[in-house]
């Protein structure tokens, strides 16, 4: 009979508590925060009812920091201290920024990440992003009336580990607890509830302010796998603003936008952006701009004229989309749904192009500005434990197998590709040589059987293994990957408990395309790989046999006649030779088999001799 539980007097069992959680879209141009309330996700507004927080931070000499709209209005008059699009600098070095010299900032190059010299001193992109996140945290806590237990922050699917780590650091700096980073396209798919579908392949078309991202996701058994990502990191709404500004210049006999003064360029671009956004609702719009000398430029722009100006930009997004599908080996008919993300997908021009390319209406009912934050909010709500008992949890998968280098340059896979995260696996290894007291552990990623065909992730050493004969020590190696894809490898000697460990980032610097290439190569060469593995294993065995014979000869050669000794020596040479010259499998195996036969009798005699010695020892002992 089950025992009934009784609460202590005065301490009633706490009712299920709703914990505050939020999803944050930390965008290049705009950022948002959303939360789930009464089972529905909604975006939180600031004191004046705005949802979008422009991702702009301004540093003043007084030490004051402005974020959002307060900072954005100074973009034209204080460009050097007003940081826009800081997301582009996250986890990047100066050499990674192709157009750094065209930007108004004073960059300082550092080995890990650039930083910027501002009126308030040097600031890293992590600190700048932390200001944006802090503003959103304050907004959320004010509107929810309590401290956030945790947040999910979205990042582009192609973000590498340095960029992801920088994002997490920014969150920590802003006082937020990160439950999980989530890929932006996955968040958008979740907002539409696509994760509730059984299976399917979806495309997410994200045209933001400065970037275009296309992602192809496959959902199966509750796991979203990123099949392909593509896009153009220098194509976004800003380019449409540029096109309008350039058009207005030409209409007034000015050859290029660049010939205007910097602040004139900025105000013209702002006017162009306002016009572009208005054109998504109306058929025509007026664009006006006052130059420094008081001259006023004014023109009317029609949708048709705008389309003519910008069709080439839209065409580039479609070309990138086509490439991404090709990478994933899919046709448009394989796509079960297309999700529109990003403010620029409000442009009828963009929607039309997507509809035409995919031959279906894209999903666009959810505000494209908000969709990523809403999906992140749903995930955060589940992760923080508010799930309504369904245990729904979105999982990521590990894109490539992870393993260890073993003797002969072979890979022993510990975690298989496509394992869902988080995951932990352990396996026991042993020493190769007698008296071995240290072990070098080499962590690799990839599908190939040989270490040389995989990517090296980390190396570390386990020292202090008690000396014993080869094969006696038990070293347990554990691979553990957390939900963000961070891998920790621990090696522990079982009798003494000594251990060593290393943390690595398995996806570091690997693009999805590289992952796909590595997989393709592994599949194409799997037969070669199997043969290679057999050969390497034979080589390891042969070397072990050579070592053992060498050691036996060194101590007990006296047990052999001169003739027998010569036979063993010869067989030894043949094996050593086969190893040195890299002989193929068959000759190597034959040489090793000969050696093993030649030493059979020798081994038996050594065994007898050692038993005799042991008995002799026993007799001596008992005599004493
Ligand atoms: P990001 O993901 O880069 O932060 P957003 O998704 O917030 O960017 O998109 C910002 C871009 O969307 C800007 O270029 C902005 O001009 C554009 N945008 C916003 N609303 C509209 C609209 N109604 N019509 C056209 N473009 C728009
Ligand atoms: Mg975005």
PDB file of N, CA, C and O in Angstrom, residues 212-269:
ATOM      1  N   UNK A 212      20.288  38.640 -44.865  1.00  0.00           N
ATOM      2  CA  UNK A 212      19.274  37.731 -45.374  1.00  0.00           C
ATOM      3  C   UNK A 212      19.713  36.316 -45.012  1.00  0.00           C
ATOM      4  O   UNK A 212      20.836  35.908 -45.297  1.00  0.00           O
ATOM      5  N   UNK A 213      18.833  35.585 -44.343  1.00  0.00           N
ATOM      6  CA  UNK A 213      19.135  34.201 -43.975  1.00  0.00           C
ATOM      7  C   UNK A 213      18.041  33.289 -44.478  1.00  0.00           C
ATOM      8  O   UNK A 213      16.866  33.541 -44.249  1.00  0.00           O
ATOM      9  N   UNK A 214      18.444  32.224 -45.122  1.00  0.00           N
ATOM     10  CA  UNK A 214      17.477  31.197 -45.509  1.00  0.00           C
ATOM     11  C   UNK A 214      17.911  29.912 -44.801  1.00  0.00           C
ATOM     12  O   UNK A 214      19.088  29.577 -44.787  1.00  0.00           O
ATOM     13  N   UNK A 215      16.961  29.251 -44.169  1.00  0.00           N
ATOM     14  CA  UNK A 215      17.291  28.011 -43.465  1.00  0.00           C
ATOM     15  C   UNK A 215      16.309  26.936 -43.881  1.00  0.00           C
ATOM     16  O   UNK A 215      15.128  27.218 -44.082  1.00  0.00           O
ATOM     17  N   UNK A 216      16.805  25.733 -43.998  1.00  0.00           N
ATOM     18  CA  UNK A 216      15.936  24.601 -44.282  1.00  0.00           C
ATOM     19  C   UNK A 216      16.003  23.688 -43.058  1.00  0.00           C
ATOM     20  O   UNK A 216      17.085  23.271 -42.643  1.00  0.00           O
ATOM     21  N   UNK A 217      14.846  23.457 -42.453  1.00  0.00           N
ATOM     22  CA  UNK A 217      14.788  22.660 -41.231  1.00  0.00           C
ATOM     23  C   UNK A 217      14.021  21.393 -41.490  1.00  0.00           C
ATOM     24  O   UNK A 217      13.029  21.408 -42.219  1.00  0.00           O
ATOM     25  N   UNK A 218      14.463  20.317 -40.872  1.00  0.00           N
ATOM     26  CA  UNK A 218      13.662  19.104 -40.946  1.00  0.00           C
ATOM     27  C   UNK A 218      13.218  18.732 -39.549  1.00  0.00           C
ATOM     28  O   UNK A 218      14.021  18.694 -38.624  1.00  0.00           O
ATOM     29  N   UNK A 219      11.944  18.493 -39.426  1.00  0.00           N
ATOM     30  CA  UNK A 219      11.414  18.077 -38.141  1.00  0.00           C
ATOM     31  C   UNK A 219      11.140  16.590 -38.205  1.00  0.00           C
ATOM     32  O   UNK A 219      10.438  16.116 -39.099  1.00  0.00           O
ATOM     33  N   UNK A 220      11.727  15.847 -37.271  1.00  0.00           N
ATOM     34  CA  UNK A 220      11.318  14.456 -37.161  1.00  0.00           C
ATOM     35  C   UNK A 220      11.427  14.048 -35.709  1.00  0.00           C
ATOM     36  O   UNK A 220      12.405  14.369 -35.041  1.00  0.00           O
ATOM     37  N   UNK A 221      10.420  13.397 -35.218  1.00  0.00           N
ATOM     38  CA  UNK A 221      10.312  12.954 -33.824  1.00  0.00           C
ATOM     39  C   UNK A 221      10.647  14.073 -32.843  1.00  0.00           C
ATOM     40  O   UNK A 221      11.438  13.905 -31.916  1.00  0.00           O
ATOM     41  N   UNK A 222      10.094  15.241 -33.073  1.00  0.00           N
ATOM     42  CA  UNK A 222      10.268  16.333 -32.120  1.00  0.00           C
ATOM     43  C   UNK A 222      11.623  17.012 -32.167  1.00  0.00           C
ATOM     44  O   UNK A 222      11.931  17.852 -31.344  1.00  0.00           O
ATOM     45  N   UNK A 223      12.437  16.664 -33.149  1.00  0.00           N
ATOM     46  CA  UNK A 223      13.755  17.268 -33.232  1.00  0.00           C
ATOM     47  C   UNK A 223      13.860  18.057 -34.531  1.00  0.00           C
ATOM     48  O   UNK A 223      13.562  17.549 -35.606  1.00  0.00           O
ATOM     49  N   UNK A 224      14.264  19.306 -34.400  1.00  0.00           N
ATOM     50  CA  UNK A 224      14.517  20.103 -35.586  1.00  0.00           C
ATOM     51  C   UNK A 224      15.976  19.973 -35.958  1.00  0.00           C
ATOM     52  O   UNK A 224      16.858  20.241 -35.156  1.00  0.00           O
ATOM     53  N   UNK A 225      16.201  19.601 -37.184  1.00  0.00           N
ATOM     54  CA  UNK A 225      17.564  19.497 -37.652  1.00  0.00           C
ATOM     55  C   UNK A 225      17.737  20.567 -38.723  1.00  0.00           C
ATOM     56  O   UNK A 225      16.864  20.736 -39.573  1.00  0.00           O
ATOM     57  N   UNK A 226      18.830  21.310 -38.664  1.00  0.00           N
ATOM     58  CA  UNK A 226      19.088  22.319 -39.680  1.00  0.00           C
ATOM     59  C   UNK A 226      19.738  21.600 -40.863  1.00  0.00           C
ATOM     60  O   UNK A 226      20.857  21.121 -40.758  1.00  0.00           O
ATOM     61  N   UNK A 227      19.000  21.484 -41.974  1.00  0.00           N
ATOM     62  CA  UNK A 227      19.538  20.761 -43.128  1.00  0.00           C
ATOM     63  C   UNK A 227      20.476  21.637 -43.932  1.00  0.00           C
ATOM     64  O   UNK A 227      21.448  21.161 -44.490  1.00  0.00           O
ATOM     65  N   UNK A 228      20.158  22.905 -44.014  1.00  0.00           N
ATOM     66  CA  UNK A 228      21.015  23.803 -44.770  1.00  0.00           C
ATOM     67  C   UNK A 228      20.755  25.225 -44.324  1.00  0.00           C
ATOM     68  O   UNK A 228      19.644  25.560 -43.926  1.00  0.00           O
ATOM     69  N   UNK A 229      21.794  26.024 -44.346  1.00  0.00           N
ATOM     70  CA  UNK A 229      21.599  27.448 -44.119  1.00  0.00           C
ATOM     71  C   UNK A 229      22.296  28.153 -45.262  1.00  0.00           C
ATOM     72  O   UNK A 229      23.241  27.635 -45.844  1.00  0.00           O
ATOM     73  N   UNK A 230      21.779  29.320 -45.580  1.00  0.00           N
ATOM     74  CA  UNK A 230      22.404  30.085 -46.637  1.00  0.00           C
ATOM     75  C   UNK A 230      21.964  31.506 -46.469  1.00  0.00           C
ATOM     76  O   UNK A 230      21.319  31.858 -45.483  1.00  0.00           O
ATOM     77  N   UNK A 231      22.271  32.322 -47.452  1.00  0.00           N
ATOM     78  CA  UNK A 231      21.843  33.700 -47.365  1.00  0.00           C
ATOM     79  C   UNK A 231      22.947  34.624 -47.781  1.00  0.00           C
ATOM     80  O   UNK A 231      23.864  34.232 -48.506  1.00  0.00           O
ATOM     81  N   UNK A 232      22.833  35.843 -47.313  1.00  0.00           N
ATOM     82  CA  UNK A 232      23.786  36.866 -47.686  1.00  0.00           C
ATOM     83  C   UNK A 232      23.908  37.780 -46.479  1.00  0.00           C
ATOM     84  O   UNK A 232      22.937  38.422 -46.083  1.00  0.00           O
ATOM     85  N   UNK A 233      25.108  37.804 -45.887  1.00  0.00           N
ATOM     86  CA  UNK A 233      25.255  38.572 -44.647  1.00  0.00           C
ATOM     87  C   UNK A 233      25.362  40.065 -44.931  1.00  0.00           C
ATOM     88  O   UNK A 233      25.485  40.868 -44.025  1.00  0.00           O
ATOM     89  N   UNK A 234      25.339  40.428 -46.204  1.00  0.00           N
ATOM     90  CA  UNK A 234      25.407  41.852 -46.535  1.00  0.00           C
ATOM     91  C   UNK A 234      24.232  42.230 -47.427  1.00  0.00           C
ATOM     92  O   UNK A 234      24.367  42.963 -48.404  1.00  0.00           O
ATOM     93  N   UNK A 235      23.068  41.694 -47.123  1.00  0.00           N
ATOM     94  CA  UNK A 235      21.883  42.022 -47.912  1.00  0.00           C
ATOM     95  C   UNK A 235      20.678  42.077 -46.973  1.00  0.00           C
ATOM     96  O   UNK A 235      20.332  41.092 -46.330  1.00  0.00           O
ATOM     97  N   UNK A 236      20.070  43.259 -46.906  1.00  0.00           N
ATOM     98  CA  UNK A 236      18.913  43.389 -46.029  1.00  0.00           C
ATOM     99  C   UNK A 236      18.169  44.671 -46.324  1.00  0.00           C
ATOM    100  O   UNK A 236      18.437  45.343 -47.342  1.00  0.00           O
ATOM    101  N   UNK A 237      17.248  45.020 -45.441  1.00  0.00           N
ATOM    102  CA  UNK A 237      16.436  46.221 -45.617  1.00  0.00           C
ATOM    103  C   UNK A 237      17.276  47.467 -45.888  1.00  0.00           C
ATOM    104  O   UNK A 237      16.869  48.341 -46.660  1.00  0.00           O
ATOM    105  N   UNK A 238      18.459  47.537 -45.280  1.00  0.00           N
ATOM    106  CA  UNK A 238      19.326  48.704 -45.478  1.00  0.00           C
ATOM    107  C   UNK A 238      19.640  48.932 -46.954  1.00  0.00           C
ATOM    108  O   UNK A 238      19.778  50.079 -47.402  1.00  0.00           O
ATOM    109  N   UNK A 239      19.779  47.847 -47.705  1.00  0.00           N
ATOM    110  CA  UNK A 239      20.113  47.981 -49.125  1.00  0.00           C
ATOM    111  C   UNK A 239      18.964  48.597 -49.910  1.00  0.00           C
ATOM    112  O   UNK A 239      19.180  49.288 -50.902  1.00  0.00           O
ATOM    113  N   UNK A 240      17.735  48.338 -49.466  1.00  0.00           N
ATOM    114  CA  UNK A 240      16.580  48.933 -50.122  1.00  0.00           C
ATOM    115  C   UNK A 240      16.551  50.432 -49.813  1.00  0.00           C
ATOM    116  O   UNK A 240      16.230  51.246 -50.678  1.00  0.00           O
ATOM    117  N   UNK A 241      16.931  50.786 -48.574  1.00  0.00           N
ATOM    118  CA  UNK A 241      17.019  52.200 -48.201  1.00  0.00           C
ATOM    119  C   UNK A 241      18.059  52.891 -49.083  1.00  0.00           C
ATOM    120  O   UNK A 241      17.833  53.984 -49.598  1.00  0.00           O
ATOM    121  N   UNK A 242      19.194  52.225 -49.242  1.00  0.00           N
ATOM    122  CA  UNK A 242      20.275  52.748 -50.088  1.00  0.00           C
ATOM    123  C   UNK A 242      19.779  53.004 -51.505  1.00  0.00           C
ATOM    124  O   UNK A 242      20.070  54.036 -52.096  1.00  0.00           O
ATOM    125  N   UNK A 243      19.030  52.019 -52.025  1.00  0.00           N
ATOM    126  CA  UNK A 243      18.564  52.129 -53.410  1.00  0.00           C
ATOM    127  C   UNK A 243      17.650  53.348 -53.571  1.00  0.00           C
ATOM    128  O   UNK A 243      17.757  54.084 -54.557  1.00  0.00           O
ATOM    129  N   UNK A 244      16.776  53.569 -52.582  1.00  0.00           N
ATOM    130  CA  UNK A 244      15.881  54.733 -52.667  1.00  0.00           C
ATOM    131  C   UNK A 244      16.688  56.034 -52.547  1.00  0.00           C
ATOM    132  O   UNK A 244      16.481  56.992 -53.299  1.00  0.00           O
ATOM    133  N   UNK A 245      17.654  56.053 -51.617  1.00  0.00           N
ATOM    134  CA  UNK A 245      18.468  57.251 -51.409  1.00  0.00           C
ATOM    135  C   UNK A 245      19.247  57.587 -52.681  1.00  0.00           C
ATOM    136  O   UNK A 245      19.304  58.744 -53.119  1.00  0.00           O
ATOM    137  N   UNK A 246      19.806  56.548 -53.274  1.00  0.00           N
ATOM    138  CA  UNK A 246      20.580  56.725 -54.494  1.00  0.00           C
ATOM    139  C   UNK A 246      19.689  57.263 -55.621  1.00  0.00           C
ATOM    140  O   UNK A 246      20.064  58.168 -56.366  1.00  0.00           O
ATOM    141  N   UNK A 247      18.486  56.735 -55.687  1.00  0.00           N
ATOM    142  CA  UNK A 247      17.516  57.166 -56.705  1.00  0.00           C
ATOM    143  C   UNK A 247      17.194  58.653 -56.527  1.00  0.00           C
ATOM    144  O   UNK A 247      17.170  59.421 -57.487  1.00  0.00           O
ATOM    145  N   UNK A 248      17.009  59.084 -55.252  1.00  0.00           N
ATOM    146  CA  UNK A 248      16.693  60.488 -55.002  1.00  0.00           C
ATOM    147  C   UNK A 248      17.882  61.381 -55.367  1.00  0.00           C
ATOM    148  O   UNK A 248      17.707  62.475 -55.914  1.00  0.00           O
ATOM    149  N   UNK A 249      19.092  60.917 -55.096  1.00  0.00           N
ATOM    150  CA  UNK A 249      20.287  61.668 -55.480  1.00  0.00           C
ATOM    151  C   UNK A 249      20.327  61.866 -56.989  1.00  0.00           C
ATOM    152  O   UNK A 249      20.477  62.990 -57.485  1.00  0.00           O
ATOM    153  N   UNK A 250      20.167  60.756 -57.705  1.00  0.00           N
ATOM    154  CA  UNK A 250      20.256  60.833 -59.165  1.00  0.00           C
ATOM    155  C   UNK A 250      19.171  61.739 -59.723  1.00  0.00           C
ATOM    156  O   UNK A 250      19.411  62.506 -60.650  1.00  0.00           O
ATOM    157  N   UNK A 251      17.981  61.670 -59.115  1.00  0.00           N
ATOM    158  CA  UNK A 251      16.881  62.503 -59.587  1.00  0.00           C
ATOM    159  C   UNK A 251      17.204  63.989 -59.416  1.00  0.00           C
ATOM    160  O   UNK A 251      16.585  64.843 -60.043  1.00  0.00           O
ATOM    161  N   UNK A 252      18.186  64.305 -58.553  1.00  0.00           N
ATOM    162  CA  UNK A 252      18.561  65.705 -58.349  1.00  0.00           C
ATOM    163  C   UNK A 252      19.953  65.993 -58.879  1.00  0.00           C
ATOM    164  O   UNK A 252      20.630  66.924 -58.426  1.00  0.00           O
ATOM    165  N   UNK A 253      20.377  65.182 -59.802  1.00  0.00           N
ATOM    166  CA  UNK A 253      21.645  65.437 -60.479  1.00  0.00           C
ATOM    167  C   UNK A 253      22.881  65.178 -59.631  1.00  0.00           C
ATOM    168  O   UNK A 253      23.966  65.649 -59.947  1.00  0.00           O
ATOM    169  N   UNK A 254      22.715  64.464 -58.535  1.00  0.00           N
ATOM    170  CA  UNK A 254      23.887  64.111 -57.730  1.00  0.00           C
ATOM    171  C   UNK A 254      24.222  62.651 -58.042  1.00  0.00           C
ATOM    172  O   UNK A 254      23.367  61.769 -57.916  1.00  0.00           O
ATOM    173  N   UNK A 255      25.469  62.430 -58.492  1.00  0.00           N
ATOM    174  CA  UNK A 255      25.822  61.107 -59.010  1.00  0.00           C
ATOM    175  C   UNK A 255      25.728  60.009 -57.962  1.00  0.00           C
ATOM    176  O   UNK A 255      25.270  58.903 -58.251  1.00  0.00           O
ATOM    177  N   UNK A 256      26.158  60.321 -56.742  1.00  0.00           N
ATOM    178  CA  UNK A 256      26.125  59.232 -55.756  1.00  0.00           C
ATOM    179  C   UNK A 256      25.884  59.753 -54.347  1.00  0.00           C
ATOM    180  O   UNK A 256      26.256  60.864 -53.987  1.00  0.00           O
ATOM    181  N   UNK A 257      25.269  58.887 -53.577  1.00  0.00           N
ATOM    182  CA  UNK A 257      24.975  59.169 -52.173  1.00  0.00           C
ATOM    183  C   UNK A 257      26.257  59.537 -51.435  1.00  0.00           C
ATOM    184  O   UNK A 257      26.265  60.406 -50.555  1.00  0.00           O
ATOM    185  N   UNK A 258      27.362  58.888 -51.835  1.00  0.00           N
ATOM    186  CA  UNK A 258      28.638  59.073 -51.145  1.00  0.00           C
ATOM    187  C   UNK A 258      29.143  60.507 -51.261  1.00  0.00           C
ATOM    188  O   UNK A 258      29.982  60.935 -50.458  1.00  0.00           O
ATOM    189  N   UNK A 259      28.630  61.265 -52.249  1.00  0.00           N
ATOM    190  CA  UNK A 259      29.154  62.620 -52.382  1.00  0.00           C
ATOM    191  C   UNK A 259      28.468  63.609 -51.428  1.00  0.00           C
ATOM    192  O   UNK A 259      28.852  64.770 -51.353  1.00  0.00           O
ATOM    193  N   UNK A 260      27.471  63.150 -50.690  1.00  0.00           N
ATOM    194  CA  UNK A 260      26.852  64.019 -49.680  1.00  0.00           C
ATOM    195  C   UNK A 260      27.687  63.972 -48.388  1.00  0.00           C
ATOM    196  O   UNK A 260      28.470  63.051 -48.182  1.00  0.00           O
ATOM    197  N   UNK A 261      27.475  64.982 -47.542  1.00  0.00           N
ATOM    198  CA  UNK A 261      28.162  64.983 -46.239  1.00  0.00           C
ATOM    199  C   UNK A 261      27.639  63.804 -45.414  1.00  0.00           C
ATOM    200  O   UNK A 261      26.481  63.408 -45.593  1.00  0.00           O
ATOM    201  N   UNK A 262      28.475  63.259 -44.509  1.00  0.00           N
ATOM    202  CA  UNK A 262      28.045  62.061 -43.756  1.00  0.00           C
ATOM    203  C   UNK A 262      26.690  62.212 -43.077  1.00  0.00           C
ATOM    204  O   UNK A 262      25.859  61.305 -43.155  1.00  0.00           O
ATOM    205  N   UNK A 263      26.431  63.370 -42.437  1.00  0.00           N
ATOM    206  CA  UNK A 263      25.150  63.472 -41.733  1.00  0.00           C
ATOM    207  C   UNK A 263      23.988  63.614 -42.719  1.00  0.00           C
ATOM    208  O   UNK A 263      22.875  63.193 -42.436  1.00  0.00           O
ATOM    209  N   UNK A 264      24.274  64.186 -43.908  1.00  0.00           N
ATOM    210  CA  UNK A 264      23.227  64.267 -44.941  1.00  0.00           C
ATOM    211  C   UNK A 264      22.891  62.858 -45.436  1.00  0.00           C
ATOM    212  O   UNK A 264      21.727  62.528 -45.659  1.00  0.00           O
ATOM    213  N   UNK A 265      23.951  62.061 -45.599  1.00  0.00           N
ATOM    214  CA  UNK A 265      23.720  60.675 -46.036  1.00  0.00           C
ATOM    215  C   UNK A 265      22.812  59.958 -45.053  1.00  0.00           C
ATOM    216  O   UNK A 265      21.876  59.275 -45.430  1.00  0.00           O
ATOM    217  N   UNK A 266      23.126  60.150 -43.759  1.00  0.00           N
ATOM    218  CA  UNK A 266      22.334  59.451 -42.746  1.00  0.00           C
ATOM    219  C   UNK A 266      20.888  59.918 -42.717  1.00  0.00           C
ATOM    220  O   UNK A 266      19.969  59.105 -42.606  1.00  0.00           O
ATOM    221  N   UNK A 267      20.675  61.251 -42.823  1.00  0.00           N
ATOM    222  CA  UNK A 267      19.271  61.677 -42.782  1.00  0.00           C
ATOM    223  C   UNK A 267      18.534  61.239 -44.036  1.00  0.00           C
ATOM    224  O   UNK A 267      17.348  60.883 -43.972  1.00  0.00           O
ATOM    225  N   UNK A 268      19.250  61.228 -45.170  1.00  0.00           N
ATOM    226  CA  UNK A 268      18.587  60.766 -46.395  1.00  0.00           C
ATOM    227  C   UNK A 268      18.211  59.287 -46.263  1.00  0.00           C
ATOM    228  O   UNK A 268      17.114  58.876 -46.654  1.00  0.00           O
ATOM    229  N   UNK A 269      19.118  58.507 -45.677  1.00  0.00           N
ATOM    230  CA  UNK A 269      18.829  57.075 -45.509  1.00  0.00           C
ATOM    231  C   UNK A 269      17.633  56.862 -44.577  1.00  0.00           C
ATOM    232  O   UNK A 269      16.809  55.970 -44.803  1.00  0.00           O
TER     233      UNK A 269
END
